[in-house]
Coordinates of C-alpha atoms and ligand atoms in Angstrom, one line a residue:
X71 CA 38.8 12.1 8.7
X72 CA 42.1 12.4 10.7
X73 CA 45.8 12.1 9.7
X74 CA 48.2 10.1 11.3
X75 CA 52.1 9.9 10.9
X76 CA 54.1 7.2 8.6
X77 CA 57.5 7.0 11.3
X78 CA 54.3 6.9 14.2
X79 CA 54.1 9.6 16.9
X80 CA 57.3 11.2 18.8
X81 CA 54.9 12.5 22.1
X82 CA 55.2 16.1 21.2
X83 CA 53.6 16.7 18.2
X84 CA 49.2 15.8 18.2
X85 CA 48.4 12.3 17.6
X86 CA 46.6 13.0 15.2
X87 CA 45.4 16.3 12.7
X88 CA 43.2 17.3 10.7
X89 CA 43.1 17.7 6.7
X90 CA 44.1 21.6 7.3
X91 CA 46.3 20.9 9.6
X92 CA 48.6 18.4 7.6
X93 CA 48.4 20.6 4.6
X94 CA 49.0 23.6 6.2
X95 CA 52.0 21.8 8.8
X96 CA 52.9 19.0 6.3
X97 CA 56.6 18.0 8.8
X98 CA 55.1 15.2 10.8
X99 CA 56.9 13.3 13.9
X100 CA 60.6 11.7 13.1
X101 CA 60.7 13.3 9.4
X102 CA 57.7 11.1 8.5
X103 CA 54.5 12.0 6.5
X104 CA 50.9 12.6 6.8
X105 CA 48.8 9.7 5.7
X106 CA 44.4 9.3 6.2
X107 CA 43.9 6.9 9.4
X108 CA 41.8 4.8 6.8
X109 CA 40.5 4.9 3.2
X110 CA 36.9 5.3 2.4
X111 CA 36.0 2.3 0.0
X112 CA 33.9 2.9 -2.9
X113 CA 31.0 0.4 -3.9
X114 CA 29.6 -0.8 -7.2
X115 CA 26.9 1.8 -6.8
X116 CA 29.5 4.7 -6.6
X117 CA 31.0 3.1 -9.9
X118 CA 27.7 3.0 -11.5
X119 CA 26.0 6.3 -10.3
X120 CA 29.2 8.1 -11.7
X121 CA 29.5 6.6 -15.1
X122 CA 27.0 9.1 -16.3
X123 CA 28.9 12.4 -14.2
X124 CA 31.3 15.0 -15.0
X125 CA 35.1 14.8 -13.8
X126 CA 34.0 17.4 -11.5
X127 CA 30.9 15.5 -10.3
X128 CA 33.3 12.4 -9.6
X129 CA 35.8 14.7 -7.9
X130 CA 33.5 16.5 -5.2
X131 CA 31.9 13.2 -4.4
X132 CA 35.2 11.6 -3.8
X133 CA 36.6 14.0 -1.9
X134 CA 33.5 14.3 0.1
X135 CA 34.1 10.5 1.2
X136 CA 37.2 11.3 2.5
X137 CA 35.2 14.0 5.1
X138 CA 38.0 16.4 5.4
X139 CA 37.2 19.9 6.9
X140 CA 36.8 21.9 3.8
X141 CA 33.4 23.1 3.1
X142 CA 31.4 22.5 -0.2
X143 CA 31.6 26.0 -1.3
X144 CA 35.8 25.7 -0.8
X145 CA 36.0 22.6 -2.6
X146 CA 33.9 23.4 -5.3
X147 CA 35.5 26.7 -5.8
X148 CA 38.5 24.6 -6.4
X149 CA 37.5 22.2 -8.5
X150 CA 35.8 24.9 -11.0
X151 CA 39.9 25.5 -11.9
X152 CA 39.5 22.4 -13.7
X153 CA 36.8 24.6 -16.2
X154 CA 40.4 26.3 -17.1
X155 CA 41.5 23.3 -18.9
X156 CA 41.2 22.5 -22.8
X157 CA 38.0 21.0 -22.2
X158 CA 36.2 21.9 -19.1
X159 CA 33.8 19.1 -19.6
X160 CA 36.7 16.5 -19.4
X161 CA 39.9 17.5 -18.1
X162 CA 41.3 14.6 -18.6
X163 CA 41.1 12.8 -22.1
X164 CA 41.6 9.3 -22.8
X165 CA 43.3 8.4 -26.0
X166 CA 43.2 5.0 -27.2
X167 CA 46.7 4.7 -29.1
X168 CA 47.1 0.9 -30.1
X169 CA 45.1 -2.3 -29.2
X170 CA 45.0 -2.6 -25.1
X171 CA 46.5 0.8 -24.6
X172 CA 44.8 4.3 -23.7
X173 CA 46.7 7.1 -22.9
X174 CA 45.1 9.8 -20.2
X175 CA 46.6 13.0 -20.8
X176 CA 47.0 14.4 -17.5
X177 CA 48.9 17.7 -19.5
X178 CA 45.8 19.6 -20.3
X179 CA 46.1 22.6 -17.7
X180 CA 47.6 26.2 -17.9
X181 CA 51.1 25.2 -17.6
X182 CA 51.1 21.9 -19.8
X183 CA 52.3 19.2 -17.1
X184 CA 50.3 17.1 -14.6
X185 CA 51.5 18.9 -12.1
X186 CA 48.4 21.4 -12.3
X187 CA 45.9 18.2 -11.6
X188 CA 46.6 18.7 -8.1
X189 CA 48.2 22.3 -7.8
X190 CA 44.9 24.0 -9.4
X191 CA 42.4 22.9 -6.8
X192 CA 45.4 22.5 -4.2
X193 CA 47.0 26.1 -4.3
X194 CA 43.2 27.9 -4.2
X195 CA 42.0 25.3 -0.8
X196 CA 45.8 26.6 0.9
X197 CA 45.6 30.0 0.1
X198 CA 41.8 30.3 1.2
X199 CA 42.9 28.5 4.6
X200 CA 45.9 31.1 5.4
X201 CA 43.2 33.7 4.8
X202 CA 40.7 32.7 6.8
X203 CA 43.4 32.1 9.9
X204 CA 45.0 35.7 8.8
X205 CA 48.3 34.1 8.4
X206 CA 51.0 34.8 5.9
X207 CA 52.9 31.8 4.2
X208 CA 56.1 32.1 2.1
X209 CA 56.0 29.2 -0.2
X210 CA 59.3 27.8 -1.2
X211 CA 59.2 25.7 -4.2
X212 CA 62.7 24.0 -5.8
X213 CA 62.1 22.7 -9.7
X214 CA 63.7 20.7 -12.5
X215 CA 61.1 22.4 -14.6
X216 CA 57.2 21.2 -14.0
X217 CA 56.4 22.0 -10.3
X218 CA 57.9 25.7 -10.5
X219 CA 55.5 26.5 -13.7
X220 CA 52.5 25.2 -12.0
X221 CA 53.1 26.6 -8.4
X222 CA 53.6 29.9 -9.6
X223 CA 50.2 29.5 -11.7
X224 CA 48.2 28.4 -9.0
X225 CA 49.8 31.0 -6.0
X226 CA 49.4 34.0 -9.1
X227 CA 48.0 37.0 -6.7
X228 CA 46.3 34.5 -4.1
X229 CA 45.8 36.8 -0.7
X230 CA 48.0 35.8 1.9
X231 CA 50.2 33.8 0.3
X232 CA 53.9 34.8 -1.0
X233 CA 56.4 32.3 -3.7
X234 CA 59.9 32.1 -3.5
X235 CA 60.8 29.7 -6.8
X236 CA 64.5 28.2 -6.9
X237 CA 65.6 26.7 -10.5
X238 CA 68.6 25.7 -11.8
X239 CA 69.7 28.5 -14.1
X240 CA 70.8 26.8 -17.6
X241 CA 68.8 23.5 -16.9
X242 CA 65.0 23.7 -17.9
X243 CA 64.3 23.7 -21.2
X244 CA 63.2 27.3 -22.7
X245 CA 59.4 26.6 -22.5
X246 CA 60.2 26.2 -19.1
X247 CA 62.2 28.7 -18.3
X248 CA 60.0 31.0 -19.5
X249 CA 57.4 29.8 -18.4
X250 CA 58.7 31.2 -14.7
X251 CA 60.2 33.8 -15.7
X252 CA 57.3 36.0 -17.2
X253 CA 55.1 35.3 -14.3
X254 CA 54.1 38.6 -13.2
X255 CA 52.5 38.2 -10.0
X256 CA 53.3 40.6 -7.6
X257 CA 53.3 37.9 -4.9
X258 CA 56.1 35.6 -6.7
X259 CA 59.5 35.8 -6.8
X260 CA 61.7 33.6 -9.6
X261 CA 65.5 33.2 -8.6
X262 CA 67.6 31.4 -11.3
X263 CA 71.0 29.5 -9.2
X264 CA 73.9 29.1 -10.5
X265 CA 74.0 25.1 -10.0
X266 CA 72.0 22.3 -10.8
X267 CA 68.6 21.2 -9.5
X268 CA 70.3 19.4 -6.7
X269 CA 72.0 22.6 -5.6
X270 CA 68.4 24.2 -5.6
X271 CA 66.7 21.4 -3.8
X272 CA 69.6 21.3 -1.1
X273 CA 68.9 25.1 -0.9
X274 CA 65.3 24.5 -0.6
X275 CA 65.6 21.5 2.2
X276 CA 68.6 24.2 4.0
X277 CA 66.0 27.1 4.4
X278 CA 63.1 24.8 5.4
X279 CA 65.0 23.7 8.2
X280 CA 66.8 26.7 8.9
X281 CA 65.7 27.7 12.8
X282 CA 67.1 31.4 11.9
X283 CA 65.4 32.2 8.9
X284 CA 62.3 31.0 10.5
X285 CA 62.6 33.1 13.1
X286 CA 63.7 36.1 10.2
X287 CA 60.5 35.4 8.9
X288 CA 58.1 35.1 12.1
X289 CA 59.3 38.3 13.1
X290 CA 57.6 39.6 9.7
X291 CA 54.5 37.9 10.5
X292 CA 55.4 35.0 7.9
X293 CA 55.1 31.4 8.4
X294 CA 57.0 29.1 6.1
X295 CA 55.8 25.9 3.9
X296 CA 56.4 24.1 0.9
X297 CA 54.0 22.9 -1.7
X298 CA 56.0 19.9 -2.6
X299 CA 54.5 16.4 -3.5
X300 CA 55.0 15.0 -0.5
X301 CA 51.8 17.5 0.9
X302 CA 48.6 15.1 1.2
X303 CA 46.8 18.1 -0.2
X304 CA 48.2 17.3 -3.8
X305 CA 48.1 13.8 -3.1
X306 CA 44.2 13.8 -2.5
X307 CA 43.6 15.4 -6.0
X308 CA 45.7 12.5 -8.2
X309 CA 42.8 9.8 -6.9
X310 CA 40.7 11.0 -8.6
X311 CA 42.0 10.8 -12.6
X312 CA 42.4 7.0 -11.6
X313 CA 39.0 6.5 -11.0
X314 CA 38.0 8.4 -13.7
X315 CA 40.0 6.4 -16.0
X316 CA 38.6 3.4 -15.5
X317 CA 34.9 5.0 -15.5
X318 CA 36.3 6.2 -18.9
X319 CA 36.8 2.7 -19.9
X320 CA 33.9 1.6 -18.8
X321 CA 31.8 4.4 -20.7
X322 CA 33.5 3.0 -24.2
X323 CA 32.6 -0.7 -23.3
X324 CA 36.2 -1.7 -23.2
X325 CA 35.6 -3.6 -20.1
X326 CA 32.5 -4.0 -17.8
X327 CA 32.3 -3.1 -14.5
X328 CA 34.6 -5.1 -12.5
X329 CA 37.1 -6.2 -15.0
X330 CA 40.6 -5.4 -14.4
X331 CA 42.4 -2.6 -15.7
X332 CA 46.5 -1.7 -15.4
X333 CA 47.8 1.8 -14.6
X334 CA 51.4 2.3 -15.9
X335 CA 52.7 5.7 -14.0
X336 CA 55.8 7.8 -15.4
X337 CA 57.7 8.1 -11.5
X338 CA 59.4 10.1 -9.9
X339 CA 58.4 11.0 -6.0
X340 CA 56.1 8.7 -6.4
X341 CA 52.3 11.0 -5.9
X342 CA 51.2 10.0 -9.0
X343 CA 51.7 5.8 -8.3
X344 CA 50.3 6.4 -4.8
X345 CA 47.4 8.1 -6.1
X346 CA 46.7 4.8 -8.2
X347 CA 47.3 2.7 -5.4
X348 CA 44.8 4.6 -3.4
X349 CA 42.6 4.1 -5.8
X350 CA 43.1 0.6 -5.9
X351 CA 42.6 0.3 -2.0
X352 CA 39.5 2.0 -2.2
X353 CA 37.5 -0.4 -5.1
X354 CA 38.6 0.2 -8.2
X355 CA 39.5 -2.8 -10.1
X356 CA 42.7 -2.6 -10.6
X357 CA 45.1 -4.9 -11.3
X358 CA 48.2 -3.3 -10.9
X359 CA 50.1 -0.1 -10.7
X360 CA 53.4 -0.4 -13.3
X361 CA 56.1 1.8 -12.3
X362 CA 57.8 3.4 -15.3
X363 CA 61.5 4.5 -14.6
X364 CA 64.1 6.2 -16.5
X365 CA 67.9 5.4 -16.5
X366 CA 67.5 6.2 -12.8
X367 CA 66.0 3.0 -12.1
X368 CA 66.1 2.7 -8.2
X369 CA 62.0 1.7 -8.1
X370 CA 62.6 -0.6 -10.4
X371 CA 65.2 -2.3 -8.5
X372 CA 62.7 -1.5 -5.1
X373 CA 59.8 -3.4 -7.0
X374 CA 62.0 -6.5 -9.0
X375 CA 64.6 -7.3 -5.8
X376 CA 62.8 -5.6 -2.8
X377 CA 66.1 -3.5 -2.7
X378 CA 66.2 0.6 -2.5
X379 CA 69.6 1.0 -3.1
X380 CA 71.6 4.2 -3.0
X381 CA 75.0 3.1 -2.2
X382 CA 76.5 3.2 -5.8
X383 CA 74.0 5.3 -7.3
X384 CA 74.5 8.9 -8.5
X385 CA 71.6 11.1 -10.5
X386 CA 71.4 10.3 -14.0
X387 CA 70.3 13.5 -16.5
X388 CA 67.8 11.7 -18.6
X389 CA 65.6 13.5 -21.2
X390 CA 62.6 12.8 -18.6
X391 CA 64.1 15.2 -16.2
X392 CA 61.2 15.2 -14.0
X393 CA 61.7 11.8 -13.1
X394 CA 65.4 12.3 -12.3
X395 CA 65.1 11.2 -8.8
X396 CA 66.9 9.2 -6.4
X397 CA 65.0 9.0 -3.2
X398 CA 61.2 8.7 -4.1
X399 CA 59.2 10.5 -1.5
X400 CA 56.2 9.0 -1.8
X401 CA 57.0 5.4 -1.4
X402 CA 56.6 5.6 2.2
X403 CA 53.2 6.2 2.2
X404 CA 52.9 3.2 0.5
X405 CA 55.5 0.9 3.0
X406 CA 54.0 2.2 6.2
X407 CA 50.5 1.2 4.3
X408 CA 51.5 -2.4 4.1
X409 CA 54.1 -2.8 7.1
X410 CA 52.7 -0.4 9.4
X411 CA 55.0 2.8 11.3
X412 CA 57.3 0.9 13.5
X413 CA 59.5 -1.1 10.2
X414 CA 59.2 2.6 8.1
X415 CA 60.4 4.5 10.8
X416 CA 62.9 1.3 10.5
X417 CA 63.7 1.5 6.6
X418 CA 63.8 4.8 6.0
X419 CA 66.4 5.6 8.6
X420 CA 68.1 2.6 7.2
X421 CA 68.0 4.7 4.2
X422 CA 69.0 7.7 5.5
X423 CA 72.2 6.1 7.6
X424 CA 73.1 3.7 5.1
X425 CA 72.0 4.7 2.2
X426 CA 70.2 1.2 1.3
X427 CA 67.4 -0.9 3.1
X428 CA 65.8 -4.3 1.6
X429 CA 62.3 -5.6 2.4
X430 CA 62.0 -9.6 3.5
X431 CA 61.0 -11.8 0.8
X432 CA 57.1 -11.7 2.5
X433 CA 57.2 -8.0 2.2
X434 CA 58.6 -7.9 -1.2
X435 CA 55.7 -10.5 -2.3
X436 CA 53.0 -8.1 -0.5
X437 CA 54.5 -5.0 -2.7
X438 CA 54.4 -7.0 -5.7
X439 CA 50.4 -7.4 -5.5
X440 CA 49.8 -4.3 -6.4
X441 CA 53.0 -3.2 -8.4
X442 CA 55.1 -4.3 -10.8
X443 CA 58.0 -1.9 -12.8
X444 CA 60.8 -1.4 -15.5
X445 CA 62.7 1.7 -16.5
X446 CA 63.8 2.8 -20.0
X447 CA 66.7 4.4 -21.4
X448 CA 67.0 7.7 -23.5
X449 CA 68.0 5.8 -26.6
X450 CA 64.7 3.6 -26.3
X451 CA 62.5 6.9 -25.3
X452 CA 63.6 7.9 -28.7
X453 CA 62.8 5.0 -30.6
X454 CA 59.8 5.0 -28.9
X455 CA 58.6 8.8 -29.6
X456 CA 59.7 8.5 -33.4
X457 CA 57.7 5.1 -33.6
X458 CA 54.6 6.1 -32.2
X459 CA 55.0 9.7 -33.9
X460 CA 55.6 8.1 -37.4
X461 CA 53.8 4.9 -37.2
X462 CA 50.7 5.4 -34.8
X463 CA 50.5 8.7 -35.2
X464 CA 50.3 9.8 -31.3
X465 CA 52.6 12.1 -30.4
X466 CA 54.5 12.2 -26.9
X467 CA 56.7 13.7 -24.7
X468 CA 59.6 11.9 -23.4
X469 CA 58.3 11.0 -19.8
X470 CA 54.7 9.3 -21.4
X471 CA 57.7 7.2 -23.5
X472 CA 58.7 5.6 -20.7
X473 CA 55.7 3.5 -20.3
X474 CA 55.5 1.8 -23.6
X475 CA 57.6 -1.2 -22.1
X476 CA 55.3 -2.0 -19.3
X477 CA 52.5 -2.0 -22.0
X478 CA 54.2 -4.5 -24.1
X479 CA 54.8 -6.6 -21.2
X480 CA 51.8 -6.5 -19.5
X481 CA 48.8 -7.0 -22.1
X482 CA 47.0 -9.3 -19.9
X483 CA 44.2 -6.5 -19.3
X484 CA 43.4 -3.0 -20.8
X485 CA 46.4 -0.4 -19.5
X486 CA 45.7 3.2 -19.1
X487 CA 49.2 4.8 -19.7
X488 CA 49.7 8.6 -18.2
X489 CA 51.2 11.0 -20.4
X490 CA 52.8 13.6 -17.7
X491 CA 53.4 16.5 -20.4
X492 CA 52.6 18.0 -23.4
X493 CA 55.3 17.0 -26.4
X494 CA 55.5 21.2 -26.2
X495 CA 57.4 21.5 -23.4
X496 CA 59.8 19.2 -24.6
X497 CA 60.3 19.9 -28.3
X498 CA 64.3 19.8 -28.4
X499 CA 64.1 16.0 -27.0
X500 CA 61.5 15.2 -29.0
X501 CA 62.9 16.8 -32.3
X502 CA 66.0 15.0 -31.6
X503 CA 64.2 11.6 -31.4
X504 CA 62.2 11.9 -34.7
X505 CA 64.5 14.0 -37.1
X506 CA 68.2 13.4 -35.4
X507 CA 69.0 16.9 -35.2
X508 CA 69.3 19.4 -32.6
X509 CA 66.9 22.4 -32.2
X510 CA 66.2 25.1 -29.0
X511 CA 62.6 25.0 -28.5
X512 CA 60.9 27.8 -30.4
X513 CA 62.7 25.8 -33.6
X514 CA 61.7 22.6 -32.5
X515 CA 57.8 23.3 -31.5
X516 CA 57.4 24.8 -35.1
X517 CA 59.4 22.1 -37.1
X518 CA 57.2 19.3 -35.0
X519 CA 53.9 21.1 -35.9
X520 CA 54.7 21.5 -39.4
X521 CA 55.7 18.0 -39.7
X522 CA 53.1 16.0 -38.0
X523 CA 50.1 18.7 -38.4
X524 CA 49.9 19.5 -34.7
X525 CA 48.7 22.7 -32.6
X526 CA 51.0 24.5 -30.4
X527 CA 48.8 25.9 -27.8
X528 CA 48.8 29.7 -27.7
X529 CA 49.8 29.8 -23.7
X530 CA 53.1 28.1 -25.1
X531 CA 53.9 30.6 -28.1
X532 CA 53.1 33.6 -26.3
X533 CA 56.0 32.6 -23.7
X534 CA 58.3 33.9 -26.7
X535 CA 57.3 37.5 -26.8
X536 CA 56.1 38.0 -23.1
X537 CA 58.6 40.4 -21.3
X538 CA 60.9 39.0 -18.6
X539 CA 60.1 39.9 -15.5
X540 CA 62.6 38.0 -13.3
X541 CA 66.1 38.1 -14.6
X542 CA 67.8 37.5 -10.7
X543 CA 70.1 34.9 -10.7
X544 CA 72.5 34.3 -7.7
X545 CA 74.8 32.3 -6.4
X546 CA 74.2 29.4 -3.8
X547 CA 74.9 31.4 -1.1
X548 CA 73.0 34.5 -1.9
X549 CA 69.7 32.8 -2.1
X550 CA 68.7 33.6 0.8
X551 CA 69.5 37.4 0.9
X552 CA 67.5 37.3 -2.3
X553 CA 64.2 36.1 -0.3
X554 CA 64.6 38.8 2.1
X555 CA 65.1 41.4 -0.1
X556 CA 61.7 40.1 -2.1
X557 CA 59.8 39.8 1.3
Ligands
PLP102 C1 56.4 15.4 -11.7 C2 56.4 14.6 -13.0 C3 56.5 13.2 -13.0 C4 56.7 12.4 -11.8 O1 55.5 12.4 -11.0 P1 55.6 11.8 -9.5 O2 54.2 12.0 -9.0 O3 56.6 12.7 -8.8 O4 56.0 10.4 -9.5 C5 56.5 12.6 -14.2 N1 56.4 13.3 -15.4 C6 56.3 14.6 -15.4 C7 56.2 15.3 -16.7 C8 56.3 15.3 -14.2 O5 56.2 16.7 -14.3

């Protein structure tokens, strides 16, 4: 299987790569992204030989459809992280919560977010790659609080492969925090900034197209990347849950094979939703994709009006922080997969110039066949947590709130709601939603586990005694001098 470009080709770069290639390279022609040059499509037989096989079963055989250039032995080595998780035998558990509504809980790996669905396997099939060319990467990673936590786990004394992690000093919970800051690899480096997550994004997006501190760093023998979500290499590994969700369903008799199901996806860059939606391309009966939103609300807008509007929009702190995002990577995958490269290359410079673009009314129609979306505002997340918390007994994080809505609109078939995160690493918010009062986090986990009889896991109340290994934190501007000095 090759890659092609979203914006189409710009005559200097290859018409087309490889898997390794676009994971290892992941900048393609005009700013664009790498997308498959076709899907492989999935029959009933596939459904039905798989009803009866592990996550990791479904996993290699998916992937193997795709034909990417990874051998077996790679991608089974990487899938065997998934044996790290609560259950090896099922990573990813589906809950039914209320009539018509299962939750998959996608939070089960080392660092409690869905983030380590795809960084696991991801960061092991990277790190095994730069090895076997004998090159050196220096992964930068910015964070709001989820993606920092699981690309440190995944990177944790991998050979030839060093992390430089950028967070917003102040702004991540404590879980969080510490969670990156006890990481004792000798390969990672943590740098707290003085500024928000924007400021460590810019500073990320500064040094990735910074010319000189390439050439700083080729002089060292190090090549630079970024394990963001727009990488095809995470994106490849959030197909599968989808699948297995439905097979899940279909396991319990809650439909038979070819009934419809919905997916309603907490968004933010938009992997997870695309993941579904490649799912959906492929076979699986799926009706459609619901976009959950926060107060930031711009693919809400995208999927109601056909819309993307940035022109009097400014970044909202929500409780659902990770979904604090204004433009939403991913959705080009999804535009250049139904309009082709020529009109993205077309809307997303509109977006860059003007800061807005709106699809026709025929293109708006063609989106709206496979998704449909709302967002939800912190005063309903909390009514929602304390409701379910108190009245259906499931507990959940802020993010996994923001889907209830689509559910209650949407009951025509069976929806499989994602939770993104374990309540744990966002006890404060959630204290706050079912008791009104205001906690830091070691307070909060205990007072929620007393209350409602639930486990903290021991990787999350370890964090409070484990020594701190990176204290640095710097100034904008000092960034990076930091990296330098680490490399
Ligand atoms: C990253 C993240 C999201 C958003 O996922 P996307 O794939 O970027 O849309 C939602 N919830 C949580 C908890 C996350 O960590």
């Amino acid at each position: 299987m090759q890659f092609i470009e979203t914006r189409g080709n710009d005559g200097v770069k290859p018409k087309e790569v490889s898997f390794s290639e676009a994971i290892l390279n992941p900048a393609a022609s005009y700013g664009g992204l790498y997308v498959p040059k076709s899907l492989p499509s999935l029959d009933e037989e596939f459904f039905k030989k798989h009803q009866a096989s592990s996550y990791k079963e479904l996993a290699f055989d998916l992937l193997k459809k795709f034909d990417i250039d990874i051998e077996d032995d790679l991608l089974q080595e990487a899938l065997d992280l998934y044996d790290r998780f609560d259950d090896p035998k099922n990573p990813v558990p589906v809950v039914q919560v209320r009539d018509g509504l299962y939750v998959a809980e996608l939070y089960h790996g080392p660092t409690r977010a869905f983030k380590d669905m795809a960084l696991q396997p991801f960061g092991h099939i990277l790190s095994a790659l730069a090895k076997r060319r004998g090159e050196n990467y220096l992964i930068l990673a910015a964070t709001s609080g989820d993606t920092g936590p699981a690309t440190l786990e995944t990177f944790k004394n991998k050979p030839n492969i060093k992390v430089a992690c950028l967070y917003p000093a102040g702004g991540t919970s404590d879980v969080q925090r510490l969670q990156m800051v006890t990481e004792d690899g000798k390969n990672l480096k943590v740098i707290g900034i003085k500024g928000d997550f924007d400021d460590a994004q810019t500073a990320l997006k500064n040094l990735l197209a910074s010319e000189r501190f390439k050439e700083t760093l080729s002089q060292k023998g190090i090549k630079l990347s970024a394990a963001n979500s727009v990488n095809f290499g995470r994106i490849i590994f959030q197909i599968i849950y989808h699948i297995h969700a439905y097979l899940e369903l279909l396991r319990r008799d809650v439909i038979t094979f070819g009934q419809k199901i919905h997916l309603i996806v907490p968004s933010g860059n938009f992997g997870n939703a695309l993941g579904g939606y490649y799912a959906k391309k492929m076979g699986t009966p799926i009706d459609k994709i619901l976009i959950a939103s926060n107060a930031n609300n711009v693919l809400t807008e995208l999927i109601q009006n056909g819309r993307y509007d940035l022109r009097n929009k400014s970044l909202i702190k929500t409780t659902s922080p990770a979904m604090d995002i204004l433009k939403s990577s991913n959705v080009e995958r999804v535009l250049f997969d139904k309009f082709g490269a020529a009109r993205t290359k077309e809307l997303m410079e509109d977006l860059a110039t003007k800061n807005y673009y709106e699809l026709t009314s025929e293109e708006l129609a063609a989106l709206r066949e496979d998704f449909d979306a709302d967002f939800t505002t912190d005063e309903e997340v909390a009514a929602t947590i304390k409701e379910y918390a108190l009245e259906h007994r499931y507990l959940m994080d802020p993010h996994t709130a923001t889907t209830i809505k689509l559910y209650k609109k949407h009951k025509e078939y069976p929806c499989v709601a994602y939770s993104t995160a374990e309540w744990t690493k966002f006890a404060p918010s959630v204290l706050q939603a079912i008791e009104g009062r205001t906690a830091r986090d070691q307070e909060a986990l205990e007072a929620i586990s007393k209350r409602l009889g639930v486990a903290i896991p021991d990787r999350i109340k370890e964090l409070f005694s484990k020594p701190i290994i990176h204290d640095t934190v710097v100034e904008k501007e000092k960034i990076e001098e930091e990296i330098l000095r680490f490399l």
